[in-house]
PDB file of C-alpha atoms in Angstrom:
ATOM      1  CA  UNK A   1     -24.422 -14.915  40.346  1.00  0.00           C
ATOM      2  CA  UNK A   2     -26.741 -15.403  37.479  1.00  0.00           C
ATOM      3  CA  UNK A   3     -25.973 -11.799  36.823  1.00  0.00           C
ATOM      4  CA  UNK A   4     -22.585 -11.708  37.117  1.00  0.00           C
ATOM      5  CA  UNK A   5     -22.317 -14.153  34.340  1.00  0.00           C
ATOM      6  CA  UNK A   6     -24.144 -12.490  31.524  1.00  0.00           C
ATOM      7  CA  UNK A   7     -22.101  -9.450  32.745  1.00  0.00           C
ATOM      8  CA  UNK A   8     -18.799 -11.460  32.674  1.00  0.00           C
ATOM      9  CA  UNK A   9     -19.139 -12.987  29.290  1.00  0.00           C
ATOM     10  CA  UNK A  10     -19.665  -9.524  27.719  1.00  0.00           C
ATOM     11  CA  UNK A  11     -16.845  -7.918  29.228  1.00  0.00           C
ATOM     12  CA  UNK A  12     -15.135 -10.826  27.714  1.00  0.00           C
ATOM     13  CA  UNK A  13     -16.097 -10.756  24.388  1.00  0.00           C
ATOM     14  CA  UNK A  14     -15.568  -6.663  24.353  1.00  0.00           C
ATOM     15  CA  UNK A  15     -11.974  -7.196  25.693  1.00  0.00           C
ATOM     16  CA  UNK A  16     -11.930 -10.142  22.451  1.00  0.00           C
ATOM     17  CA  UNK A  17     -13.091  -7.527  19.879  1.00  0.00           C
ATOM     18  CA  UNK A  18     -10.830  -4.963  21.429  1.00  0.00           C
ATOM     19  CA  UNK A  19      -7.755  -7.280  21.120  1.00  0.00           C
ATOM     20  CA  UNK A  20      -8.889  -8.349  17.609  1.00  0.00           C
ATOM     21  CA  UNK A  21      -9.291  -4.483  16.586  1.00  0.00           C
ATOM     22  CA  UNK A  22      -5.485  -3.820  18.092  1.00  0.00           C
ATOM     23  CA  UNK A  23      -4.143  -6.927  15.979  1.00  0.00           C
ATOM     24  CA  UNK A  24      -5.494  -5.596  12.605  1.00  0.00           C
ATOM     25  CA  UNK A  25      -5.070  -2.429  13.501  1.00  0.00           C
ATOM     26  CA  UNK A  26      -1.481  -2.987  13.332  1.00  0.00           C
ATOM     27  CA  UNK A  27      -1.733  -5.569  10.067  1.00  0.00           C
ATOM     28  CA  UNK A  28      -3.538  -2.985   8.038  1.00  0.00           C
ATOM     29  CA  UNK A  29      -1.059  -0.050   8.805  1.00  0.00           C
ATOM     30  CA  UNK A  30       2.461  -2.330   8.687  1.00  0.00           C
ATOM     31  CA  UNK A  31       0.622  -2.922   4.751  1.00  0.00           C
ATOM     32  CA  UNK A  32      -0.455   0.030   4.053  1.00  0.00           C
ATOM     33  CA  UNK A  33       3.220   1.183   4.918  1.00  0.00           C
ATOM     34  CA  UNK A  34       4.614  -1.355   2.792  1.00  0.00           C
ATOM     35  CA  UNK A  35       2.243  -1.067  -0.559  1.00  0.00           C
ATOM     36  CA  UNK A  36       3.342   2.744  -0.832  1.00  0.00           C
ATOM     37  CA  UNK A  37       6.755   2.442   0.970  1.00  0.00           C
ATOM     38  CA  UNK A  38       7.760   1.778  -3.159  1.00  0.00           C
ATOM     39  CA  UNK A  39       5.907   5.065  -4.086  1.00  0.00           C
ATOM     40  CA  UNK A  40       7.233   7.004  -1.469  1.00  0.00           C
ATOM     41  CA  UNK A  41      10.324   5.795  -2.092  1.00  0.00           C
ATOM     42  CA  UNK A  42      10.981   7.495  -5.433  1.00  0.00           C
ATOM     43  CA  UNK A  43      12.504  10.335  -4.902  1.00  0.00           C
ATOM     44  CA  UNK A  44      14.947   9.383  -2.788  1.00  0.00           C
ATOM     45  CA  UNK A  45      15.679   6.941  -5.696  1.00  0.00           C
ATOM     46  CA  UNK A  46      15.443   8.815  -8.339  1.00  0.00           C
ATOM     47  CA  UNK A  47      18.727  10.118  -8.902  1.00  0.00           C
ATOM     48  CA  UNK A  48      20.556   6.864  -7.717  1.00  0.00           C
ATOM     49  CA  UNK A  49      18.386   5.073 -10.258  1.00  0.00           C
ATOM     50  CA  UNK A  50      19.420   7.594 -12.916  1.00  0.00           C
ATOM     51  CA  UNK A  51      23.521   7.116 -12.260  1.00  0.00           C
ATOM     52  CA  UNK A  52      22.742   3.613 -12.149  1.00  0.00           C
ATOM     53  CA  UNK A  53      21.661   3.199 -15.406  1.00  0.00           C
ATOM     54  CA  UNK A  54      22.419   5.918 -17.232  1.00  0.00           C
ATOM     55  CA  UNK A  55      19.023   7.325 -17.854  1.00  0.00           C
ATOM     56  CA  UNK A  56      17.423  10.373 -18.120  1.00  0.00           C
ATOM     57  CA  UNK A  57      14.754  12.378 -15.912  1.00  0.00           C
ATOM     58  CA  UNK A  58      12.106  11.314 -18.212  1.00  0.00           C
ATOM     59  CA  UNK A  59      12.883   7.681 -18.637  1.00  0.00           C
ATOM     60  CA  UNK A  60      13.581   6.835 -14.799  1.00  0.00           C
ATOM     61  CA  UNK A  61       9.604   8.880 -14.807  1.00  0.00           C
ATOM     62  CA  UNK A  62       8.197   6.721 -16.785  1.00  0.00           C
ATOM     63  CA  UNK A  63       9.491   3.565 -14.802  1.00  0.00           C
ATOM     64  CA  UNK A  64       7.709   4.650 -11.731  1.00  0.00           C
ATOM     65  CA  UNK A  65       4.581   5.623 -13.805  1.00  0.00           C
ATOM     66  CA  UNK A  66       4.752   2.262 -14.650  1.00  0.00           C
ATOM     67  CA  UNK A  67       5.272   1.477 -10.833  1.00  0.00           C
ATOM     68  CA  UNK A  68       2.178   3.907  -9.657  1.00  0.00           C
ATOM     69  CA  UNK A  69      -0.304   2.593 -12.300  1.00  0.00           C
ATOM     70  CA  UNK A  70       0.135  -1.417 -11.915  1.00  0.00           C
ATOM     71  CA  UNK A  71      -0.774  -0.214  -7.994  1.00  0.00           C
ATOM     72  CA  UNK A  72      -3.444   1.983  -9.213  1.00  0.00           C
ATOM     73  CA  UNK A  73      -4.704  -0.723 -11.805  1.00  0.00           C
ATOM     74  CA  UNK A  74      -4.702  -3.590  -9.573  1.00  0.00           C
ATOM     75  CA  UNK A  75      -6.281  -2.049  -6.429  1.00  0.00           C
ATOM     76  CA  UNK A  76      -9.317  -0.879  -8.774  1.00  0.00           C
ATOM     77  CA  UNK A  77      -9.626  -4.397 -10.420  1.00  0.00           C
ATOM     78  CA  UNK A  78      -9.323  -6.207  -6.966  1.00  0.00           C
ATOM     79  CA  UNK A  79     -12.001  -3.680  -5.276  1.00  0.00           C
ATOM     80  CA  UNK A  80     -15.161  -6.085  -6.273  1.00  0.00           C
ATOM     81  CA  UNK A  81     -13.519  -9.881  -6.018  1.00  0.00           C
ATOM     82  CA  UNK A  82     -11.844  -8.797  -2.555  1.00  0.00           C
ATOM     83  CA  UNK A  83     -15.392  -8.758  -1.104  1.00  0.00           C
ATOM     84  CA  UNK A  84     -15.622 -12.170  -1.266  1.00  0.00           C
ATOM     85  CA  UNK A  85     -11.597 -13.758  -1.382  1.00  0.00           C
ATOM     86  CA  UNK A  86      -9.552 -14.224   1.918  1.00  0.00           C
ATOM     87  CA  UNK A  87      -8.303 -10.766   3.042  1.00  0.00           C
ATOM     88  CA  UNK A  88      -4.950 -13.184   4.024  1.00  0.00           C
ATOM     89  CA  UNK A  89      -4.113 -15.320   1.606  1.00  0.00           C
ATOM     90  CA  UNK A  90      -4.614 -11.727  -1.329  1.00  0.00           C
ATOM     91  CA  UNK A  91      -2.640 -10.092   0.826  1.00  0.00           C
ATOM     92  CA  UNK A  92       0.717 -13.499   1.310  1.00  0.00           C
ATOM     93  CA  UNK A  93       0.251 -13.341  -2.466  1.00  0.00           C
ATOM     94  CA  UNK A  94       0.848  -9.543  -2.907  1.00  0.00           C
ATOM     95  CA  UNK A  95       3.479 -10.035  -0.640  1.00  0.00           C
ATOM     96  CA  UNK A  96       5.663 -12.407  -2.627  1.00  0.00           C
ATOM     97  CA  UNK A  97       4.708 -10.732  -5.552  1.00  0.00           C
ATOM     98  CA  UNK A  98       5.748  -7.484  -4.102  1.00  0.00           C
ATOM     99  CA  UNK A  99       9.509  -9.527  -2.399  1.00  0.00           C
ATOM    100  CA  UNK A 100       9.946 -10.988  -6.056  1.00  0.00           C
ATOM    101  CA  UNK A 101       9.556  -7.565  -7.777  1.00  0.00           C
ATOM    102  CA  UNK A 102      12.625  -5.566  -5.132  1.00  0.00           C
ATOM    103  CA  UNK A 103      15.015  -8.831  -5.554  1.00  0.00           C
ATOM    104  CA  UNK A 104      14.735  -8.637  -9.120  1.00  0.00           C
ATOM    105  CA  UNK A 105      14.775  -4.892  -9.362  1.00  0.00           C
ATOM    106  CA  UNK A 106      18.154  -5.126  -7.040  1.00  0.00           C
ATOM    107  CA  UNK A 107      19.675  -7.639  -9.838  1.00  0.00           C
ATOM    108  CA  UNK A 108      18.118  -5.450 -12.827  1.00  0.00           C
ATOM    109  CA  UNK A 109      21.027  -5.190 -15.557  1.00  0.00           C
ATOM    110  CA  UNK A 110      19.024  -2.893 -17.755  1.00  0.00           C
ATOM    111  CA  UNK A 111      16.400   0.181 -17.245  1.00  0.00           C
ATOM    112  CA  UNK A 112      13.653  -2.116 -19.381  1.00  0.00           C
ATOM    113  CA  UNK A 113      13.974  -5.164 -16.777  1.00  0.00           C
ATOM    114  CA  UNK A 114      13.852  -2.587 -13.765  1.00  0.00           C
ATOM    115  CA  UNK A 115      10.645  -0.796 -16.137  1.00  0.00           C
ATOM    116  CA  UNK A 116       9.218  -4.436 -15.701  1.00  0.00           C
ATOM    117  CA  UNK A 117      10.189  -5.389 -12.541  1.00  0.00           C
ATOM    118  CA  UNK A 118       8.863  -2.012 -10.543  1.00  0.00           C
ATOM    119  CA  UNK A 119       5.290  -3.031 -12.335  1.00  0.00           C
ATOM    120  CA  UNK A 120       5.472  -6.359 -10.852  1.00  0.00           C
ATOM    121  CA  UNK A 121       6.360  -4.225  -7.592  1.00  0.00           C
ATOM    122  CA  UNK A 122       2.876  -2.053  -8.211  1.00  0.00           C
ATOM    123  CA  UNK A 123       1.081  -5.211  -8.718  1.00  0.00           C
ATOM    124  CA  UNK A 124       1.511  -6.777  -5.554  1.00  0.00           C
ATOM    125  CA  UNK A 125       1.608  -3.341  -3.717  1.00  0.00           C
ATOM    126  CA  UNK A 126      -2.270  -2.752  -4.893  1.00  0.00           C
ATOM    127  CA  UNK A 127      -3.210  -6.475  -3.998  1.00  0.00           C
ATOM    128  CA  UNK A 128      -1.428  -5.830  -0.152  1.00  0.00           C
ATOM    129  CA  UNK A 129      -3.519  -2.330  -0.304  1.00  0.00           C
ATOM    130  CA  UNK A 130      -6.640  -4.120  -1.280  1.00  0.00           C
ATOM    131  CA  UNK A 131      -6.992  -6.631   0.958  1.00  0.00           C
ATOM    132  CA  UNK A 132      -5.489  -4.363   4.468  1.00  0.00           C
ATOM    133  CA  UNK A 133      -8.051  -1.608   3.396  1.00  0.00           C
ATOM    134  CA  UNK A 134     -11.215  -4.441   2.816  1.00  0.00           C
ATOM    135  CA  UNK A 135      -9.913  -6.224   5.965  1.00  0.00           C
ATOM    136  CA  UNK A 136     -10.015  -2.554   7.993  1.00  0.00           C
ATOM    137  CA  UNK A 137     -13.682  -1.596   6.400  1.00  0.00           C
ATOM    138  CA  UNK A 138     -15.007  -4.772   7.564  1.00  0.00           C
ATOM    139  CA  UNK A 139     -13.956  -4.687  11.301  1.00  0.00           C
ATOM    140  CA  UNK A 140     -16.742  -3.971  13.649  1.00  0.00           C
ATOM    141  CA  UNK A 141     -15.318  -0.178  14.361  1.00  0.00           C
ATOM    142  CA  UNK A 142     -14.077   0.397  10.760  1.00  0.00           C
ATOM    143  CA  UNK A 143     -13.255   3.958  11.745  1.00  0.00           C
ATOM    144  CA  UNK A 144     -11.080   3.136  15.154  1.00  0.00           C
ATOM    145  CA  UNK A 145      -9.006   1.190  12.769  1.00  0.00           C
ATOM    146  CA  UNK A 146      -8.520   3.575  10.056  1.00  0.00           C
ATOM    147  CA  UNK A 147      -7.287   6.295  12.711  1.00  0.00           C
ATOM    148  CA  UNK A 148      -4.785   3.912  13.879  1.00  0.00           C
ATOM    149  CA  UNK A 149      -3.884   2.374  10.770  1.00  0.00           C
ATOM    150  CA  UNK A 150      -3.448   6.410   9.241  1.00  0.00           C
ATOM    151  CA  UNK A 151      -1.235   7.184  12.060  1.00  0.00           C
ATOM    152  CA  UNK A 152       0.929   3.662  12.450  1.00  0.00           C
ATOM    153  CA  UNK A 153       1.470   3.611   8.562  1.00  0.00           C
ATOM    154  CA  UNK A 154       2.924   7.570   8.628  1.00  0.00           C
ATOM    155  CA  UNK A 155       4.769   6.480  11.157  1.00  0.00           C
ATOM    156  CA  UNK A 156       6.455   3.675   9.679  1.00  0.00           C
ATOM    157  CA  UNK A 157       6.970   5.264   6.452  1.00  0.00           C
ATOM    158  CA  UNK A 158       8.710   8.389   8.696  1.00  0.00           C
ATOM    159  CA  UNK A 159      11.571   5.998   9.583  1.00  0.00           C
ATOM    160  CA  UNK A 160      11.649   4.276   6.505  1.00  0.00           C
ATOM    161  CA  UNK A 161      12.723   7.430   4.940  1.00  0.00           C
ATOM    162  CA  UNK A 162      15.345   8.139   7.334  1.00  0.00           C
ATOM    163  CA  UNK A 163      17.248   4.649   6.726  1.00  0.00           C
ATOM    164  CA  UNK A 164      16.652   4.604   2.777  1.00  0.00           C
ATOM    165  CA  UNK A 165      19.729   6.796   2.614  1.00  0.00           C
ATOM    166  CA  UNK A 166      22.144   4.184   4.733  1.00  0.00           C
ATOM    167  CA  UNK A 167      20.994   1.835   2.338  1.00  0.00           C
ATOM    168  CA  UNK A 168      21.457   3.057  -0.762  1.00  0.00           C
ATOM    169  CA  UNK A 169      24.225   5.145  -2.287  1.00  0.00           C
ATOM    170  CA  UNK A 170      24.172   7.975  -4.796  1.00  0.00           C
ATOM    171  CA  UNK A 171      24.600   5.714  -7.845  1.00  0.00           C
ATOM    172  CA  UNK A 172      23.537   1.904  -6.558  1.00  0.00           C
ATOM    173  CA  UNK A 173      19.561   1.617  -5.291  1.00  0.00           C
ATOM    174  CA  UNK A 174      20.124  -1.815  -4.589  1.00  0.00           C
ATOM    175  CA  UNK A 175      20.292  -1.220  -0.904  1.00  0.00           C
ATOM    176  CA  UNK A 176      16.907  -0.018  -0.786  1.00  0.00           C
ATOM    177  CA  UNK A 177      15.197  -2.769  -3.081  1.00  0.00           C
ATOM    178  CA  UNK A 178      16.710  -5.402  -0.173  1.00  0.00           C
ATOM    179  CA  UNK A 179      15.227  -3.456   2.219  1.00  0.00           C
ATOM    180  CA  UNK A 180      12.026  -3.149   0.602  1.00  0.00           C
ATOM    181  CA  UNK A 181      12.018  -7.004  -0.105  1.00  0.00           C
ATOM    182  CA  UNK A 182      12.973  -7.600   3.444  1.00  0.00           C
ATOM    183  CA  UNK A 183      10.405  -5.272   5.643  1.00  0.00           C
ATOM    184  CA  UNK A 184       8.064  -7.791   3.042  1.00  0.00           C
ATOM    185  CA  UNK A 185       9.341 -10.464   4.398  1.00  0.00           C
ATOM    186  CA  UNK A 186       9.123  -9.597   8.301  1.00  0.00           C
ATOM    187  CA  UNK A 187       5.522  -8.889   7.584  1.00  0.00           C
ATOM    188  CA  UNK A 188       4.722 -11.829   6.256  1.00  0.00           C
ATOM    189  CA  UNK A 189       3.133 -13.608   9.633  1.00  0.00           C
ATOM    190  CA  UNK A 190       0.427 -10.512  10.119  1.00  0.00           C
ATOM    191  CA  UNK A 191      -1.466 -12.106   7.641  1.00  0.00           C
ATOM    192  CA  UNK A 192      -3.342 -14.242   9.844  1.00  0.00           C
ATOM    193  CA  UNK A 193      -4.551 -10.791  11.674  1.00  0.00           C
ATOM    194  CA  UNK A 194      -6.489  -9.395   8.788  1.00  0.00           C
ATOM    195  CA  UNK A 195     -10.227 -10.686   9.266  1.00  0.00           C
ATOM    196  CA  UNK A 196     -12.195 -13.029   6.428  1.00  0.00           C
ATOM    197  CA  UNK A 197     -14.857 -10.900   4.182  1.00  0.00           C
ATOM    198  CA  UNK A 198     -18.399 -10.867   5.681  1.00  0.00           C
ATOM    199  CA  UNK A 199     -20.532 -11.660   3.351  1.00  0.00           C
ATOM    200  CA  UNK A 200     -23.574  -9.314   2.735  1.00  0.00           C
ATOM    201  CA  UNK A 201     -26.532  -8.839   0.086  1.00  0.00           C
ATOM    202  CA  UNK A 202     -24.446  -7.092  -2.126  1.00  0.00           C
ATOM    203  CA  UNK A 203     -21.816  -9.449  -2.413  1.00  0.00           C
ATOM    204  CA  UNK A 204     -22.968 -11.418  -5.163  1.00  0.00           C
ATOM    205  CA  UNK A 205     -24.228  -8.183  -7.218  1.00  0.00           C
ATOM    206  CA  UNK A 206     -21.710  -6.689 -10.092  1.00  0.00           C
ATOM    207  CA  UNK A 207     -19.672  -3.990  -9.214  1.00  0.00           C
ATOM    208  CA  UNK A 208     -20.781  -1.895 -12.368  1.00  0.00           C
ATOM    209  CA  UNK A 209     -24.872  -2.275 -11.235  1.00  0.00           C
ATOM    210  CA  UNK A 210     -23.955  -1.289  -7.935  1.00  0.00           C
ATOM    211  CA  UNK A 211     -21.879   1.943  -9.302  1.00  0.00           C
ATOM    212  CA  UNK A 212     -24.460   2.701 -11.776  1.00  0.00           C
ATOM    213  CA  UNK A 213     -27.002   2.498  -9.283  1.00  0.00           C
ATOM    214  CA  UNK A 214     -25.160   4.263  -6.196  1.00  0.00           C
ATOM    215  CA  UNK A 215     -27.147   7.629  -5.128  1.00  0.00           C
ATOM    216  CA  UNK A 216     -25.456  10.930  -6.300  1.00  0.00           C
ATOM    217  CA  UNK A 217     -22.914   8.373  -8.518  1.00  0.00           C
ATOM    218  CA  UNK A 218     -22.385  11.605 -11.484  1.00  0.00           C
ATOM    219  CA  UNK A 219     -21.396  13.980  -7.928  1.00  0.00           C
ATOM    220  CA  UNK A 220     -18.993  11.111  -6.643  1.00  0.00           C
ATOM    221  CA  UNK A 221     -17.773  10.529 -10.297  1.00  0.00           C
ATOM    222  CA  UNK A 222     -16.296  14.514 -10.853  1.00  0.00           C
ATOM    223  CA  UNK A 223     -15.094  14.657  -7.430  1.00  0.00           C
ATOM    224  CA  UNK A 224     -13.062  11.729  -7.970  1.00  0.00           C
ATOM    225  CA  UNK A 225     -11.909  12.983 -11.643  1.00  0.00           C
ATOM    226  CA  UNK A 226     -10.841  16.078  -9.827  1.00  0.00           C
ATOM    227  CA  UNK A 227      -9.423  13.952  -7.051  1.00  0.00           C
ATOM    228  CA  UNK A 228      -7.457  11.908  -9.992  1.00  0.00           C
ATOM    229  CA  UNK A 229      -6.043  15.131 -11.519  1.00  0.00           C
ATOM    230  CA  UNK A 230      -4.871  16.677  -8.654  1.00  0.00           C
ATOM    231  CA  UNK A 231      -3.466  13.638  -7.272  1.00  0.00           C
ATOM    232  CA  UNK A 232      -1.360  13.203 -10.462  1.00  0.00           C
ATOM    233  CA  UNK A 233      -0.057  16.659 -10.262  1.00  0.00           C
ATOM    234  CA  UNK A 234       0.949  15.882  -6.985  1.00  0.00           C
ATOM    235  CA  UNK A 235       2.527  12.972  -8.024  1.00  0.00           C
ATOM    236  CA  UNK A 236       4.566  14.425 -10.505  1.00  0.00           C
ATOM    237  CA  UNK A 237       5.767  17.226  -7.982  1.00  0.00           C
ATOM    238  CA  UNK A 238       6.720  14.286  -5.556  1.00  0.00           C
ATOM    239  CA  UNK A 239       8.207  12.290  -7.837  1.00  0.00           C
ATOM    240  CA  UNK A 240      10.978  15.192  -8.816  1.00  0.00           C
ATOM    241  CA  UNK A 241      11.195  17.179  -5.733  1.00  0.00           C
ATOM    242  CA  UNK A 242      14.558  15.834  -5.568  1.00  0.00           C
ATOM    243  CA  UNK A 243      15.672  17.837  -8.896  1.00  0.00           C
ATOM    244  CA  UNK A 244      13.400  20.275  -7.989  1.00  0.00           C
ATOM    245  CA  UNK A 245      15.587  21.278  -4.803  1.00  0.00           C
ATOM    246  CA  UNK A 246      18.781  20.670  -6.787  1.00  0.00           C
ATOM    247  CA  UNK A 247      17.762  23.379  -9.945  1.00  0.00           C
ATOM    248  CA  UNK A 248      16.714  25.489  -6.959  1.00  0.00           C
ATOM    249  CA  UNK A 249      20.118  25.337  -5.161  1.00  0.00           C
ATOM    250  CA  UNK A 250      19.081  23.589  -2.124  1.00  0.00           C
TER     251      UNK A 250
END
């Protein structure tokens, strides 16, 4: 019996982790889904958002460069402080943030308060990014939950893309900003699944020493230049695929 015990209480605390794993497993990919659902988004909206308001190609681009580098911006600046804030109350603010930002880009009158409103929009996607991916990394099988995450949030943005065009019409994006706004809102109560920072030796040291002081930190720092430029190419292909197809005839 004295066996059975030890025995019991660690199949117990494995089914525990398991069950914890499967709950933020599922937290980290509904936010991941929602933090780029507004990227992903914009080429299905680009051309409503142009008959909308009257604007040009390059105009409606520069609104959701806007939109890409408030996410970009904010998910680099909250990359030290996350370490140590709660991984569920950054990611309930992001949230709001990111509901505030669709309700007022639904009521925007003018292309400059939809320029500001889609920033507000890439603010609080790159805090809800932040704090799923630092909640993910510090789960005790970090890459389990990335595998799942990966898959659940493709997944969710695959049928996201199929309603954003019952939702929206050819001139009037409001549709989609609701919906937006609203998967924000249905999310809200999987903050309590994304685990508190563990606190480590390196927590307390400045994000700059530890870069500065990585190994192989002037390899990492041209692969991710490269990674940058080839990302923004991308983006800029994404972005107008739309036109693309229609100057091609398809």
């Amino acid at each position: 019996m004295s066996e059975a015990n030890p025995q019991a209480a660690r199949n117990s605390g494995a089914g525990a982790s398991n069950r914890e794993t499967v709950k933020l497993s599922l937290a980290a990919g509904m936010y991941w889904a929602l933090a780029l659902l507004g990227m992903y988004a914009q080429p299905q909206l680009l051309e409503s958002v142009m008959a909308d308001h009257g604007a040009l190609e390059g105009a409606v681009g520069q609104l959701f460069a806007f939109e890409n580098g408030a996410f970009f911006i904010t998910l680099l600046l909250a990359s030290g402080p996350i370490a140590r804030l709660s991984r569920s109350r950054t990611a309930l603010v992001g949230i709001l943030v990111l509901i505030g930002g669709n309700l007022i880009s639904a009521y925007a009158g003018s292309l400059e308060v939809l320029l500001v409103s889609r920033t507000i929009t890439g603010i609080g996607a790159g805090l809800i990014s932040g704090a799923a991916t630092a909640a993910a990394a510090s789960s005790d099988q970090p890459e389990r939950v990335f595998a799942v995450i990966t898959v659940l949030h493709n997944l969710v943005l695959s049928a996201e893309f199929k309603i954003i065009p019952y939702v929206q019409t050819e001139s009037d994006p409001t549709g989609c900003y609701f919906m937006m706004a609203a998967i924000g809102v249905v999310s809200l109560p999987l903050c309590r699944w994304l685990i508190p920072p563990r606190i480590s030796g390196s927590s307390d040291e400045s994000l700059v020493l530890l870069l500065l002081s990585a190994p192989n930190r002037m390899l990492a720092m041209i692969v991710m230049a490269g990674v940058f430029v080839f990302e923004a190419g991308q983006s800029g292909v994404f972005t107008f695929v739309d036109q693309i197809g229609i100057q091609a005839g398809l």
